[in-house]
Amino acid sequence: MNKKYNRVYNFSAGPAVLPVEVLETARDEMLNYKNSGMSVMEVSHRSKTYDEIIKTAEQDLRDLMNIPDNYKVLFLQGGAHLQFSMVPINLLKNGVADYIVTGQWAKKAYNEAQKYGKINKIASSEDKTFSYIPDCSDLDISPDADYVYICENNTIYGTKFHKLPNTKGKILVSDMSSCFLSEPVDVTKYGLIYAGVQKNVGPAGVQIVIIREDLLREDLPKWCPTMLSYKIHADNNSLYNTPPAYGIYVCGLVFKWLKKLGGLEKMKEMNEKKAKILYDFLDKSKLFKGTVEKNSRSLMNVPFVTGSDEMDKKFIEEAKNEGLVQLKGHRTVGGMRASIYNAMPIEGVKALVDFMEKFEKENI
Ligand SMILES: *Cc1c(COP(=O)(O)O)cnc(C)c1O
């Protein structure tokens, strides 16, 4: 618990915990942003003040992820859900795409894409409640596929692609919503990366899209709304219309926080350390069990169960009284889920494991 502000340890899958330092800066700058005499919420998105905010945010993200010059960074709205539509609308040329379905979000994206073309499910882990990542080294990739789609970290089920699929030369599209900026990634391996920021980066309402320039298309279907064209947003540096201005500002603060911390290599190291504490405990616990195959485990979302709904409920209640909140698993999985995103301090994970140990002793 953060004594100063009486804050709980928030294990929510999203919207999720943000770094205290970032919230403090936002607070300090709330009423008068850098002598502008106003809050960032009140600043014109066409002003010099805002121009600097959005440009700095983009540059810091480029530095953090080492984004090559031939990729555009877009700050959009509409949630990850809108990307389920924007991706096929903008990327389908042959009208064919291959989807790897490793959870609810990938499945939703797959279902949504059906509206726009011939969409194939080339692999799935639904047979075992999405508790693993299938072998994607030699899939039946369609010869005319415009792209191969994955959800890289499955927020609900707690699995993560530790090796990218072999797309056999096709463009890879990744929903990184719940692992964005949790570790370094090689952007050049992707045609398009997108992430809703409310999991690991900022307040809900901002989508970050990183897209290779040659995938920006002018010749979109006539019916495509202007707002759903990546090219429109890219040509206008995410200022075609009023962007989610305050949210982008907070994302920018988080990028600065990450840079100060030592970047994504350092973040990865910290995330691995945190996850190890929890997984090591789960592996030896007599009461709690992880629900995911070991080699598919996520660093960000850790689902676990006791095997009894009643016991799960009791645990969630008692944990809450200890200031360990939002531990209830997704309604489709049950049990518990601890989301331990970038901003979750190691003390929070230790406090959780200490409490689990105590609970186990009392209830076994
Ligand atoms: C949360 C989440 C979504 C849905 O995000 P919205 O912003 O609510 O549309 C999609 N994909 C992943 C991986 C998520 O974690």
CSV table of C-alpha atoms and ligand atoms in Angstrom, one decimal:
chain,number,residue,atom,x,y,z
A,1,MET,CA,0.0,0.0,0.0
A,2,ASN,CA,1.2,3.5,-0.8
A,3,LYS,CA,1.0,5.1,2.6
A,4,LYS,CA,1.3,8.7,1.4
A,5,TYR,CA,-1.9,8.5,-0.7
A,6,ASN,CA,-3.6,5.6,0.9
A,7,ARG,CA,-3.5,3.8,-2.4
A,8,VAL,CA,-4.3,0.1,-2.8
A,9,TYR,CA,-2.5,-2.4,-4.9
A,10,ASN,CA,-4.7,-2.6,-8.0
A,11,PHE,CA,-4.4,-5.8,-9.9
A,12,SER,CA,-7.0,-4.8,-12.5
A,13,ALA,CA,-6.6,-6.0,-16.1
A,14,GLY,CA,-7.6,-2.6,-17.3
A,15,PRO,CA,-8.1,0.3,-16.8
A,16,ALA,CA,-5.1,-0.5,-14.7
A,17,VAL,CA,-2.5,0.9,-12.3
A,18,LEU,CA,-0.4,3.9,-13.4
A,19,PRO,CA,2.9,5.0,-11.9
A,20,VAL,CA,2.4,7.3,-8.9
A,21,GLU,CA,5.1,9.6,-10.2
A,22,VAL,CA,3.1,10.1,-13.4
A,23,LEU,CA,-0.1,10.9,-11.5
A,24,GLU,CA,1.8,13.3,-9.3
A,25,THR,CA,3.2,15.2,-12.4
A,26,ALA,CA,-0.3,15.2,-13.9
A,27,ARG,CA,-1.6,16.6,-10.6
A,28,ASP,CA,1.1,19.3,-10.4
A,29,GLU,CA,0.5,20.4,-13.9
A,30,MET,CA,-3.3,20.2,-13.7
A,31,LEU,CA,-4.2,23.8,-13.3
A,32,ASN,CA,-1.4,25.5,-15.1
A,33,TYR,CA,0.5,23.4,-17.6
A,34,LYS,CA,4.1,24.8,-18.0
A,35,ASN,CA,3.0,28.5,-17.6
A,36,SER,CA,0.3,28.2,-20.3
A,37,GLY,CA,-2.1,29.4,-17.7
A,38,MET,CA,-4.4,26.4,-18.4
A,39,SER,CA,-4.8,22.7,-18.0
A,40,VAL,CA,-3.8,20.4,-20.9
A,41,MET,CA,-7.5,19.6,-21.1
A,42,GLU,CA,-8.2,23.2,-22.0
A,43,VAL,CA,-5.4,23.7,-24.5
A,44,SER,CA,-6.2,23.9,-28.2
A,45,HIS,CA,-5.0,20.8,-30.0
A,46,ARG,CA,-3.7,23.2,-32.8
A,47,SER,CA,-1.7,25.2,-30.3
A,48,LYS,CA,2.1,25.3,-30.0
A,49,THR,CA,1.8,24.0,-26.5
A,50,TYR,CA,-0.1,20.9,-27.6
A,51,ASP,CA,2.1,20.4,-30.7
A,52,GLU,CA,5.0,20.0,-28.4
A,53,ILE,CA,3.2,17.5,-26.2
A,54,ILE,CA,2.1,15.2,-29.0
A,55,LYS,CA,5.4,15.5,-30.9
A,56,THR,CA,7.4,14.8,-27.7
A,57,ALA,CA,5.2,11.8,-26.9
A,58,GLU,CA,5.7,10.3,-30.3
A,59,GLN,CA,9.5,10.9,-30.2
A,60,ASP,CA,9.8,9.3,-26.8
A,61,LEU,CA,7.8,6.3,-27.9
A,62,ARG,CA,10.0,6.0,-31.0
A,63,ASP,CA,13.1,6.1,-28.8
A,64,LEU,CA,11.7,3.5,-26.4
A,65,MET,CA,10.7,1.1,-29.1
A,66,ASN,CA,13.4,1.9,-31.5
A,67,ILE,CA,10.7,2.5,-34.2
A,68,PRO,CA,12.2,2.8,-37.7
A,69,ASP,CA,11.5,5.9,-39.8
A,70,ASN,CA,9.4,4.0,-42.3
A,71,TYR,CA,6.8,3.4,-39.6
A,72,LYS,CA,4.1,5.9,-38.6
A,73,VAL,CA,2.9,6.3,-35.1
A,74,LEU,CA,-0.8,7.1,-34.8
A,75,PHE,CA,-2.7,8.2,-31.7
A,76,LEU,CA,-6.4,7.2,-32.3
A,77,GLN,CA,-9.6,6.6,-30.5
A,78,GLY,CA,-12.3,3.9,-30.5
A,79,GLY,CA,-10.6,1.3,-28.3
A,80,ALA,CA,-8.9,-1.8,-29.4
A,81,HIS,CA,-12.3,-2.8,-30.6
A,82,LEU,CA,-12.2,-0.3,-33.4
A,83,GLN,CA,-8.9,-1.9,-34.6
A,84,PHE,CA,-10.8,-5.2,-35.0
A,85,SER,CA,-12.5,-3.3,-37.9
A,86,MET,CA,-9.8,-0.9,-39.0
A,87,VAL,CA,-7.2,-3.6,-39.6
A,88,PRO,CA,-9.2,-5.5,-42.2
A,89,ILE,CA,-10.7,-2.4,-43.8
A,90,ASN,CA,-7.3,-0.9,-44.4
A,91,LEU,CA,-5.2,-4.0,-45.0
A,92,LEU,CA,-7.4,-6.3,-47.1
A,93,LYS,CA,-6.4,-6.0,-50.7
A,94,ASN,CA,-6.9,-9.6,-51.9
A,95,GLY,CA,-9.7,-9.9,-49.3
A,96,VAL,CA,-8.0,-12.8,-47.5
A,97,ALA,CA,-6.5,-12.8,-44.0
A,98,ASP,CA,-5.3,-15.5,-41.6
A,99,TYR,CA,-6.1,-15.3,-37.9
A,100,ILE,CA,-4.6,-17.2,-34.9
A,101,VAL,CA,-7.2,-17.4,-32.3
A,102,THR,CA,-5.7,-17.6,-28.8
A,103,GLY,CA,-8.4,-16.0,-26.7
A,104,GLN,CA,-11.5,-13.8,-26.6
A,105,TRP,CA,-9.9,-10.7,-28.1
A,106,ALA,CA,-8.4,-12.6,-31.0
A,107,LYS,CA,-11.7,-14.3,-31.5
A,108,LYS,CA,-13.6,-11.1,-31.5
A,109,ALA,CA,-11.2,-9.6,-34.0
A,110,TYR,CA,-11.6,-12.7,-36.1
A,111,ASN,CA,-15.4,-12.5,-36.0
A,112,GLU,CA,-15.4,-8.8,-36.8
A,113,ALA,CA,-13.1,-9.2,-39.8
A,114,GLN,CA,-15.6,-11.7,-41.3
A,115,LYS,CA,-17.6,-8.7,-42.5
A,116,TYR,CA,-14.8,-7.6,-44.8
A,117,GLY,CA,-13.3,-10.7,-46.5
A,118,LYS,CA,-12.4,-14.3,-46.4
A,119,ILE,CA,-11.0,-14.7,-43.0
A,120,ASN,CA,-9.4,-18.0,-42.0
A,121,LYS,CA,-8.7,-19.4,-38.6
A,122,ILE,CA,-5.4,-21.0,-39.1
A,123,ALA,CA,-4.7,-22.0,-35.5
A,124,SER,CA,-6.5,-21.9,-32.2
A,125,SER,CA,-6.1,-22.9,-28.6
A,126,GLU,CA,-9.8,-22.9,-27.8
A,127,ASP,CA,-9.8,-26.7,-27.3
A,128,LYS,CA,-8.1,-26.2,-23.9
A,129,THR,CA,-9.8,-23.0,-22.9
A,130,PHE,CA,-7.0,-20.9,-24.5
A,131,SER,CA,-4.5,-22.1,-21.8
A,132,TYR,CA,-1.6,-22.3,-24.3
A,133,ILE,CA,-0.1,-20.8,-27.4
A,134,PRO,CA,-0.3,-23.2,-30.3
A,135,ASP,CA,2.8,-24.2,-32.3
A,136,CYS,CA,2.9,-21.6,-35.1
A,137,SER,CA,6.2,-22.6,-36.7
A,138,ASP,CA,4.6,-24.2,-39.8
A,139,LEU,CA,1.0,-23.1,-40.3
A,140,ASP,CA,-1.2,-23.4,-43.3
A,141,ILE,CA,-0.8,-19.8,-44.4
A,142,SER,CA,-3.0,-18.8,-47.3
A,143,PRO,CA,-0.9,-18.0,-50.4
A,144,ASP,CA,-3.0,-14.8,-51.0
A,145,ALA,CA,-3.3,-13.7,-47.3
A,146,ASP,CA,-3.0,-10.0,-46.9
A,147,TYR,CA,-1.8,-10.5,-43.3
A,148,VAL,CA,-1.5,-12.8,-40.4
A,149,TYR,CA,-3.2,-11.7,-37.2
A,150,ILE,CA,-2.3,-12.4,-33.6
A,151,CYS,CA,-3.2,-11.1,-30.1
A,152,GLU,CA,0.3,-11.2,-28.6
A,153,ASN,CA,-0.6,-11.2,-24.9
A,154,ASN,CA,-4.0,-12.7,-24.0
A,155,THR,CA,-5.2,-10.5,-21.2
A,156,ILE,CA,-8.0,-12.8,-20.1
A,157,TYR,CA,-6.2,-16.2,-20.2
A,158,GLY,CA,-2.7,-15.1,-19.3
A,159,THR,CA,-0.8,-16.4,-22.2
A,160,LYS,CA,1.8,-14.8,-24.4
A,161,PHE,CA,3.5,-15.5,-27.7
A,162,HIS,CA,7.1,-16.0,-26.7
A,163,LYS,CA,8.0,-16.8,-30.3
A,164,LEU,CA,6.3,-15.0,-33.2
A,165,PRO,CA,4.5,-17.2,-35.7
A,166,ASN,CA,6.2,-18.0,-39.0
A,167,THR,CA,4.1,-16.0,-41.4
A,168,LYS,CA,5.9,-17.3,-44.4
A,169,GLY,CA,6.6,-13.8,-45.6
A,170,LYS,CA,3.1,-12.4,-44.9
A,171,ILE,CA,2.6,-9.2,-43.0
A,172,LEU,CA,2.2,-9.7,-39.2
A,173,VAL,CA,-0.4,-7.7,-37.4
A,174,SER,CA,-0.4,-7.8,-33.6
A,175,ASP,CA,-2.8,-6.6,-30.9
A,176,MET,CA,-0.3,-5.7,-28.1
A,177,SER,CA,-2.8,-4.0,-25.9
A,178,SER,CA,-1.8,-5.8,-22.7
A,179,CYS,CA,2.0,-6.2,-23.3
A,180,PHE,CA,2.8,-2.9,-25.0
A,181,LEU,CA,6.0,-1.5,-23.6
A,182,SER,CA,6.5,-4.3,-21.2
A,183,GLU,CA,9.6,-5.5,-23.0
A,184,PRO,CA,11.6,-4.6,-26.1
A,185,VAL,CA,10.1,-5.7,-29.5
A,186,ASP,CA,11.6,-5.8,-32.9
A,187,VAL,CA,9.2,-3.5,-34.7
A,188,THR,CA,10.5,-4.5,-38.1
A,189,LYS,CA,9.0,-8.0,-37.7
A,190,TYR,CA,5.5,-6.4,-37.9
A,191,GLY,CA,3.5,-4.6,-40.5
A,192,LEU,CA,1.2,-3.2,-37.9
A,193,ILE,CA,1.2,-3.1,-34.1
A,194,TYR,CA,-1.7,-1.7,-32.1
A,195,ALA,CA,-2.5,-1.2,-28.4
A,196,GLY,CA,-5.2,0.2,-26.3
A,197,VAL,CA,-3.3,2.2,-23.7
A,198,GLN,CA,-5.5,1.5,-20.7
A,199,LYS,CA,-3.8,-1.7,-19.9
A,200,ASN,CA,-0.1,-0.7,-19.6
A,201,VAL,CA,0.3,2.9,-20.7
A,202,GLY,CA,-2.3,5.4,-19.8
A,203,PRO,CA,-5.9,6.4,-19.4
A,204,ALA,CA,-8.7,4.7,-21.5
A,205,GLY,CA,-9.5,6.5,-24.8
A,206,VAL,CA,-6.2,6.3,-26.7
A,207,GLN,CA,-5.2,3.7,-29.2
A,208,ILE,CA,-1.6,3.6,-30.4
A,209,VAL,CA,-1.1,2.2,-33.9
A,210,ILE,CA,2.4,1.7,-35.4
A,211,ILE,CA,2.1,1.0,-39.1
A,212,ARG,CA,4.6,0.4,-41.8
A,213,GLU,CA,4.3,3.3,-44.3
A,214,ASP,CA,3.8,1.1,-47.4
A,215,LEU,CA,0.6,-0.3,-45.8
A,216,LEU,CA,-1.1,3.1,-45.8
A,217,ARG,CA,-3.6,3.0,-48.6
A,218,GLU,CA,-5.4,5.7,-50.6
A,219,ASP,CA,-7.6,3.3,-52.5
A,220,LEU,CA,-9.9,2.2,-49.6
A,221,PRO,CA,-13.4,1.0,-50.3
A,222,LYS,CA,-15.7,4.0,-51.0
A,223,TRP,CA,-17.9,3.1,-48.1
A,224,CYS,CA,-15.0,3.4,-45.6
A,225,PRO,CA,-15.6,6.3,-43.2
A,226,THR,CA,-12.8,8.9,-43.4
A,227,MET,CA,-12.1,8.4,-39.7
A,228,LEU,CA,-11.3,4.8,-40.3
A,229,SER,CA,-8.5,5.4,-42.8
A,230,TYR,CA,-5.0,5.0,-41.3
A,231,LYS,CA,-3.7,7.2,-44.1
A,232,ILE,CA,-5.9,10.1,-43.2
A,233,HIS,CA,-4.5,10.0,-39.6
A,234,ALA,CA,-1.0,9.5,-40.8
A,235,ASP,CA,-1.1,12.4,-43.2
A,236,ASN,CA,-2.4,14.6,-40.5
A,237,ASN,CA,0.0,13.5,-37.7
A,238,SER,CA,-2.9,12.2,-35.6
A,239,LEU,CA,-4.5,15.7,-35.8
A,240,TYR,CA,-7.1,15.1,-38.5
A,241,ASN,CA,-9.7,15.9,-35.8
A,242,THR,CA,-9.4,16.6,-32.1
A,243,PRO,CA,-7.3,13.8,-30.7
A,244,PRO,CA,-7.8,12.3,-27.2
A,245,ALA,CA,-5.5,15.1,-26.1
A,246,TYR,CA,-5.3,14.7,-22.4
A,247,GLY,CA,-4.9,10.9,-22.7
A,248,ILE,CA,-2.0,11.4,-25.1
A,249,TYR,CA,-0.4,13.8,-22.6
A,250,VAL,CA,-0.6,11.2,-19.8
A,251,CYS,CA,0.9,8.5,-22.2
A,252,GLY,CA,3.7,11.0,-22.8
A,253,LEU,CA,4.4,11.2,-19.1
A,254,VAL,CA,4.5,7.4,-18.9
A,255,PHE,CA,7.0,7.3,-21.8
A,256,LYS,CA,9.2,9.8,-19.9
A,257,TRP,CA,8.8,7.6,-16.8
A,258,LEU,CA,9.9,4.5,-18.8
A,259,LYS,CA,12.9,6.4,-20.2
A,260,LYS,CA,14.0,7.5,-16.8
A,261,LEU,CA,13.7,4.0,-15.5
A,262,GLY,CA,16.1,2.8,-18.1
A,263,GLY,CA,13.9,1.9,-21.1
A,264,LEU,CA,12.3,-1.4,-22.1
A,265,GLU,CA,15.3,-3.7,-21.4
A,266,LYS,CA,15.2,-2.6,-17.8
A,267,MET,CA,11.3,-2.7,-17.7
A,268,LYS,CA,11.5,-6.3,-19.0
A,269,GLU,CA,14.0,-7.2,-16.3
A,270,MET,CA,11.7,-5.8,-13.6
A,271,ASN,CA,8.6,-7.5,-15.1
A,272,GLU,CA,10.4,-10.8,-15.2
A,273,LYS,CA,11.4,-10.4,-11.6
A,274,LYS,CA,7.9,-9.6,-10.5
A,275,ALA,CA,6.3,-12.4,-12.5
A,276,LYS,CA,8.8,-15.0,-11.2
A,277,ILE,CA,7.8,-14.2,-7.6
A,278,LEU,CA,4.2,-15.0,-8.3
A,279,TYR,CA,4.8,-18.0,-10.6
A,280,ASP,CA,7.3,-19.6,-8.2
A,281,PHE,CA,4.8,-19.4,-5.5
A,282,LEU,CA,2.0,-20.8,-7.7
A,283,ASP,CA,4.3,-23.7,-8.6
A,284,LYS,CA,4.8,-24.8,-5.1
A,285,SER,CA,1.5,-23.9,-3.6
A,286,LYS,CA,-0.8,-26.6,-2.3
A,287,LEU,CA,-3.9,-24.4,-2.6
A,288,PHE,CA,-3.4,-22.2,-5.6
A,289,LYS,CA,-2.7,-23.3,-9.2
A,290,GLY,CA,-1.8,-21.4,-12.3
A,291,THR,CA,-4.1,-22.2,-15.2
A,292,VAL,CA,-1.7,-21.7,-18.1
A,293,GLU,CA,0.9,-24.0,-19.7
A,294,LYS,CA,4.3,-23.0,-18.3
A,295,ASN,CA,5.9,-22.1,-21.6
A,296,SER,CA,3.0,-19.9,-22.6
A,297,ARG,CA,2.9,-17.8,-19.5
A,298,SER,CA,2.3,-14.1,-19.7
A,299,LEU,CA,4.5,-11.6,-17.7
A,300,MET,CA,1.5,-9.3,-17.4
A,301,ASN,CA,-1.6,-11.3,-16.5
A,302,VAL,CA,-1.5,-14.2,-14.1
A,303,PRO,CA,-4.7,-16.3,-13.7
A,304,PHE,CA,-4.9,-18.8,-10.9
A,305,VAL,CA,-7.5,-20.9,-9.1
A,306,THR,CA,-8.0,-22.9,-5.9
A,307,GLY,CA,-10.3,-25.4,-7.5
A,308,SER,CA,-13.3,-24.3,-5.4
A,309,ASP,CA,-15.5,-21.4,-6.4
A,310,GLU,CA,-16.3,-20.8,-2.7
A,311,MET,CA,-12.6,-20.6,-1.7
A,312,ASP,CA,-11.9,-18.3,-4.7
A,313,LYS,CA,-14.6,-16.0,-3.5
A,314,LYS,CA,-13.3,-16.0,0.1
A,315,PHE,CA,-9.8,-15.3,-1.1
A,316,ILE,CA,-10.9,-12.3,-3.3
A,317,GLU,CA,-12.9,-10.9,-0.4
A,318,GLU,CA,-10.1,-11.2,2.2
A,319,ALA,CA,-7.5,-9.9,-0.2
A,320,LYS,CA,-9.6,-6.9,-0.8
A,321,ASN,CA,-9.6,-6.2,2.9
A,322,GLU,CA,-5.8,-6.2,2.8
A,323,GLY,CA,-5.8,-3.5,0.0
A,324,LEU,CA,-5.1,-6.1,-2.7
A,325,VAL,CA,-7.9,-5.3,-5.1
A,326,GLN,CA,-9.4,-6.3,-8.5
A,327,LEU,CA,-8.2,-9.9,-8.2
A,328,LYS,CA,-11.4,-11.5,-9.6
A,329,GLY,CA,-10.7,-13.5,-12.7
A,330,HIS,CA,-12.5,-12.7,-16.0
A,331,ARG,CA,-16.1,-13.9,-16.0
A,332,THR,CA,-15.3,-16.5,-18.7
A,333,VAL,CA,-12.5,-18.1,-16.7
A,334,GLY,CA,-13.5,-17.7,-13.1
A,335,GLY,CA,-11.0,-17.9,-10.2
A,336,MET,CA,-8.5,-15.1,-9.8
A,337,ARG,CA,-6.3,-13.0,-12.1
A,338,ALA,CA,-3.5,-10.8,-11.0
A,339,SER,CA,-2.5,-8.2,-13.6
A,340,ILE,CA,1.0,-7.1,-12.8
A,341,TYR,CA,1.6,-4.4,-15.5
A,342,ASN,CA,4.7,-2.1,-15.7
A,343,ALA,CA,3.4,0.2,-13.0
A,344,MET,CA,2.7,-2.5,-10.4
A,345,PRO,CA,5.6,-2.1,-8.0
A,346,ILE,CA,7.4,-5.3,-6.9
A,347,GLU,CA,6.2,-4.6,-3.3
A,348,GLY,CA,2.7,-5.1,-4.6
A,349,VAL,CA,3.5,-8.6,-5.9
A,350,LYS,CA,5.3,-9.4,-2.7
A,351,ALA,CA,2.4,-8.3,-0.7
A,352,LEU,CA,0.1,-10.5,-2.8
A,353,VAL,CA,2.3,-13.5,-2.4
A,354,ASP,CA,2.7,-12.9,1.3
A,355,PHE,CA,-1.1,-12.8,1.6
A,356,MET,CA,-1.6,-15.9,-0.5
A,357,GLU,CA,0.9,-17.8,1.8
A,358,LYS,CA,-1.0,-16.7,4.9
A,359,PHE,CA,-4.4,-17.6,3.3
A,360,GLU,CA,-3.1,-21.0,2.3
A,361,LYS,CA,-1.9,-21.8,5.8
A,362,GLU,CA,-5.3,-20.8,7.2
A,363,ASN,CA,-7.4,-22.7,4.7
A,364,ILE,CA,-5.7,-25.9,4.0
B,1,LIG,C1,-8.7,-4.9,-23.3
B,1,LIG,C2,-8.3,-5.5,-24.6
B,1,LIG,C3,-9.0,-5.3,-25.8
B,1,LIG,C4,-10.3,-4.4,-25.8
B,1,LIG,O1,-10.0,-3.1,-25.5
B,1,LIG,P1,-11.1,-1.9,-25.6
B,1,LIG,O2,-10.2,-0.7,-25.5
B,1,LIG,O3,-12.0,-2.1,-24.5
B,1,LIG,O4,-11.7,-2.0,-27.0
B,1,LIG,C5,-8.5,-5.8,-26.9
B,1,LIG,N1,-7.4,-6.6,-27.0
B,1,LIG,C6,-6.7,-6.8,-25.8
B,1,LIG,C7,-5.5,-7.7,-25.9
B,1,LIG,C8,-7.1,-6.3,-24.6
B,1,LIG,O5,-6.4,-6.6,-23.5
